[in-house]
């Protein structure tokens, strides 16, 4: 059914992680030339006329660099995650059984055991996502009609399940100590973008479901022509607000200062 594609996807992600994990001098110094001592002359001193000076090119480029530095912040590497309790137990087990020095495909025995544990955690996360769908379906059906509950779970059910899987996948990847910090940051960014997209789509579908539900209620009350423009306005404002918040979160994740960016865009618009 859907378990085999899921297992293939999980194995493919971790195989990619394993393959990725396996795999300014100074210029010449200028010596100062000796400056001959000034000779005294009896000429009358003339005051030099001030010359119009233009700002050096370095200062202009420096101002641009400072503006860009305010907008794009430098991302720092997160400290290496400390082994959790399960990893400590695995390390004690391999030391007690003499498997510490055993390696396969460049990974130690405790790394392989921790990898298997992470795969089990991902499968548990998939089951939790399925359970959350069922519980949520019962809760929605108990507070609304069965038709509304079925429509809600049809719209957001699969995405909600995969959102839970991505959250668990992020935790399962973070606990693997043999992955490099750069690789963890890359995978973390991928998980974050996927989770943000799924969350945005879920909220988008909920806005559509709310619009349809209120539209049907107004239709039964005979007030569709009166209230439908207001309902459409609120729906569009909600969608715009949702997209704006999602873009703000996405830019902030990758070190872009949204406040400084909006200020720069505003100043550019005033200058034009």
XYZ file of N, CA and C in Angstrom, residues 102-209:
324
model
N 34.558 -2.194 15.030
C 34.010 -2.777 13.810
C 33.404 -1.662 12.952
N 33.778 -1.634 11.683
C 33.256 -0.640 10.758
C 32.722 -1.317 9.505
N 31.772 -0.649 8.872
C 31.202 -1.136 7.610
C 30.791 0.076 6.794
N 31.347 0.165 5.579
C 31.100 1.297 4.688
C 31.468 2.628 5.345
N 32.536 2.593 6.131
C 33.020 3.817 6.752
C 32.304 4.226 8.018
N 31.331 3.462 8.474
C 30.582 3.776 9.685
C 30.846 2.715 10.742
N 30.931 3.172 11.989
C 31.148 2.256 13.097
C 29.860 1.513 13.418
N 29.997 0.500 14.268
C 28.836 -0.333 14.602
C 27.771 0.472 15.332
N 28.201 1.357 16.267
C 27.195 2.143 16.979
C 26.480 3.134 16.057
N 27.171 3.606 14.993
C 26.515 4.481 14.027
C 25.415 3.745 13.274
N 25.681 2.508 12.884
C 24.667 1.716 12.195
C 23.470 1.431 13.102
N 23.748 1.134 14.368
C 22.647 0.869 15.299
C 21.799 2.132 15.485
N 22.447 3.287 15.631
C 21.706 4.539 15.767
C 20.908 4.860 14.498
N 21.454 4.483 13.326
C 20.726 4.699 12.078
C 19.452 3.854 12.039
N 19.558 2.617 12.490
C 18.370 1.754 12.539
C 17.340 2.316 13.521
N 17.816 2.829 14.656
C 16.900 3.425 15.631
C 16.181 4.635 15.019
N 16.904 5.440 14.258
C 16.278 6.592 13.610
C 15.222 6.153 12.600
N 15.486 5.078 11.869
C 14.480 4.568 10.932
C 13.227 4.097 11.667
N 13.416 3.454 12.802
C 12.265 3.017 13.602
C 11.480 4.228 14.101
N 12.191 5.280 14.503
C 11.524 6.500 14.966
C 10.683 7.112 13.837
N 11.205 7.073 12.601
C 10.457 7.627 11.461
C 9.187 6.826 11.209
N 9.273 5.505 11.302
C 8.083 4.669 11.114
C 7.054 4.934 12.207
N 7.540 5.122 13.428
C 6.626 5.458 14.518
C 5.960 6.808 14.246
N 6.731 7.761 13.703
C 6.163 9.054 13.360
C 5.068 8.947 12.312
N 5.247 8.051 11.337
C 4.208 7.853 10.319
C 2.934 7.291 10.950
N 3.110 6.353 11.882
C 1.933 5.792 12.564
C 1.251 6.851 13.419
N 2.047 7.711 14.053
C 1.462 8.793 14.852
C 0.676 9.750 13.953
N 1.222 10.053 12.762
C 0.501 10.913 11.833
C -0.834 10.314 11.407
N -0.846 9.006 11.165
C -2.100 8.336 10.810
C -3.086 8.378 11.967
N -2.578 8.168 13.183
C -3.449 8.218 14.359
C -4.016 9.626 14.574
N -3.190 10.630 14.351
C -3.669 12.012 14.494
C -4.782 12.293 13.493
N -4.661 11.775 12.277
C -5.719 11.971 11.278
C -7.042 11.371 11.742
N -6.974 10.166 12.297
C -8.207 9.509 12.737
C -8.842 10.235 13.919
N -8.000 10.640 14.880
C -8.539 11.358 16.040
C -9.132 12.695 15.618
N -8.436 13.390 14.718
C -8.941 14.678 14.259
C -10.232 14.523 13.475
N -10.342 13.441 12.685
C -11.569 13.201 11.924
C -12.753 12.988 12.872
N -12.524 12.210 13.933
C -13.611 11.979 14.894
C -13.998 13.276 15.599
N -12.994 14.097 15.927
C -13.294 15.346 16.639
C -14.071 16.307 15.743
N -13.673 16.432 14.480
C -14.375 17.323 13.560
C -15.782 16.812 13.289
N -15.924 15.490 13.118
C -17.241 14.924 12.851
C -18.172 15.090 14.044
N -17.610 15.051 15.280
C -18.457 15.203 16.465
C -18.921 16.643 16.657
N -18.147 17.623 16.175
C -18.510 19.028 16.339
C -19.220 19.598 15.107
N -19.158 18.882 13.996
C -19.849 19.318 12.779
C -20.573 18.105 12.196
N -20.969 18.243 10.958
C -21.614 17.112 10.292
C -20.564 16.152 9.740
N -21.007 14.951 9.454
C -20.094 13.952 8.902
C -19.568 14.380 7.542
N -20.383 15.106 6.778
C -19.952 15.565 5.461
C -18.817 16.581 5.581
N -18.942 17.515 6.539
C -17.890 18.507 6.745
C -16.614 17.845 7.249
N -16.761 16.877 8.154
C -15.583 16.166 8.651
C -14.864 15.408 7.558
N -15.620 14.740 6.690
C -14.997 14.012 5.587
C -14.297 14.957 4.622
N -14.928 16.102 4.326
C -14.302 17.069 3.423
C -13.037 17.665 4.031
N -13.056 17.903 5.344
C -11.876 18.458 6.006
C -10.709 17.490 5.958
N -10.952 16.247 6.309
C -9.857 15.279 6.318
C -9.378 14.929 4.918
N -10.269 15.008 3.934
C -9.838 14.779 2.558
C -8.914 15.883 2.082
N -9.143 17.099 2.578
C -8.338 18.241 2.142
C -6.998 18.297 2.858
N -6.997 18.077 4.188
C -5.767 18.292 4.955
C -5.184 17.013 5.537
N -5.894 15.899 5.423
C -5.427 14.665 6.052
C -4.052 14.202 5.593
N -3.854 13.977 4.292
C -2.525 13.507 3.843
C -1.402 14.493 4.154
N -1.660 15.785 3.999
C -0.613 16.773 4.275
C -0.287 16.832 5.758
N -1.291 16.674 6.598
C -1.043 16.668 8.034
C -0.203 15.462 8.436
N -0.474 14.324 7.824
C 0.320 13.126 8.118
C 1.778 13.328 7.738
N 2.033 13.876 6.558
C 3.412 14.086 6.117
C 4.098 15.196 6.903
N 3.326 16.142 7.424
C 3.922 17.170 8.280
C 4.460 16.547 9.562
N 3.693 15.618 10.134
C 4.177 14.908 11.323
C 5.407 14.079 10.983
N 5.415 13.440 9.827
C 6.569 12.633 9.416
C 7.814 13.496 9.261
N 7.660 14.693 8.685
C 8.813 15.578 8.495
C 9.360 16.040 9.844
N 8.488 16.343 10.793
C 8.947 16.736 12.126
C 9.733 15.608 12.787
N 9.223 14.397 12.690
C 9.921 13.252 13.277
C 11.212 12.965 12.514
N 11.198 13.151 11.194
C 12.394 12.935 10.392
C 13.492 13.923 10.769
N 13.117 15.161 11.062
C 14.103 16.143 11.501
C 14.748 15.728 12.816
N 13.940 15.236 13.757
C 14.489 14.769 15.028
C 15.378 13.550 14.830
N 14.944 12.622 13.971
C 15.728 11.405 13.750
C 17.055 11.710 13.079
N 17.104 12.719 12.237
C 18.361 13.096 11.586
C 19.278 13.835 12.554
N 18.711 14.692 13.386
C 19.513 15.499 14.305
C 20.246 14.638 15.329
N 19.687 13.502 15.689
C 20.309 12.672 16.716
C 21.485 11.851 16.189
N 21.698 11.835 14.884
C 22.805 11.078 14.307
C 24.085 11.899 14.427
N 24.984 11.451 15.289
C 26.196 12.229 15.562
C 27.256 12.082 14.470
N 27.159 11.090 13.603
C 28.187 10.914 12.582
C 27.972 11.818 11.370
N 26.845 12.516 11.306
C 26.617 13.467 10.219
C 27.309 14.784 10.540
N 27.877 15.407 9.526
C 28.577 16.674 9.722
C 27.588 17.796 9.996
N 28.099 18.886 10.580
C 27.232 20.032 10.895
C 26.682 20.676 9.624
N 27.500 20.756 8.565
C 27.032 21.348 7.308
C 25.906 20.529 6.696
N 26.054 19.194 6.743
C 25.009 18.336 6.184
C 23.725 18.433 6.990
N 23.846 18.538 8.302
C 22.657 18.672 9.132
C 21.936 19.992 8.853
N 22.705 21.050 8.616
C 22.084 22.338 8.293
C 21.348 22.253 6.962
N 21.968 21.591 5.973
C 21.320 21.447 4.662
C 20.027 20.639 4.766
N 20.098 19.501 5.454
C 18.895 18.683 5.633
C 17.851 19.418 6.463
N 18.310 20.162 7.482
C 17.372 20.929 8.284
C 16.643 21.988 7.471
N 17.372 22.619 6.543
C 16.726 23.607 5.665
C 15.701 22.950 4.750
N 16.042 21.772 4.251
C 15.097 21.039 3.385
C 13.835 20.667 4.169
N 14.018 20.132 5.377
C 12.861 19.777 6.202
C 12.027 21.016 6.537
N 12.708 22.127 6.827
C 11.990 23.352 7.195
C 11.149 23.860 6.029
N 11.724 23.883 4.829
C 10.984 24.368 3.662
C 9.791 23.462 3.372
N 9.997 22.148 3.438
C 8.886 21.223 3.193
C 7.793 21.384 4.251
N 8.197 21.511 5.509
C 7.207 21.701 6.565
C 6.457 23.003 6.423
N 7.167 24.070 6.026
C 6.499 25.360 5.837
C 5.516 25.305 4.674
N 5.901 24.630 3.595
C 4.991 24.505 2.457
C 3.739 23.722 2.846
N 3.930 22.604 3.557
C 2.778 21.807 3.973
C 1.881 22.581 4.930
N 2.482 23.309 5.875
C 1.679 24.093 6.823
C 0.889 25.177 6.098
N 1.527 25.832 5.127
C 0.833 26.879 4.374
C -0.322 26.303 3.560
N -0.097 25.150 2.945
C -1.164 24.521 2.163
C -2.314 24.070 3.047
N -1.990 23.574 4.252
C -3.049 23.161 5.180
C -3.912 24.354 5.579
N -3.274 25.466 5.933
C -4.029 26.661 6.308
C -4.801 27.233 5.119
N -4.208 27.146 3.926
C -4.911 27.605 2.717
C -6.187 26.796 2.501
N -6.089 25.472 2.673
C -7.271 24.621 2.511
C -8.312 24.899 3.586
N -7.860 25.196 4.801
C -8.816 25.524 5.862
C -9.558 26.823 5.553
N -8.864 27.788 4.960
C -9.542 29.031 4.558
C -10.591 28.736 3.492
N -10.249 27.877 2.526
C -11.233 27.518 1.497
C -12.425 26.776 2.092
N -12.142 25.872 3.036
C -13.239 25.139 3.669
C -14.145 26.075 4.464
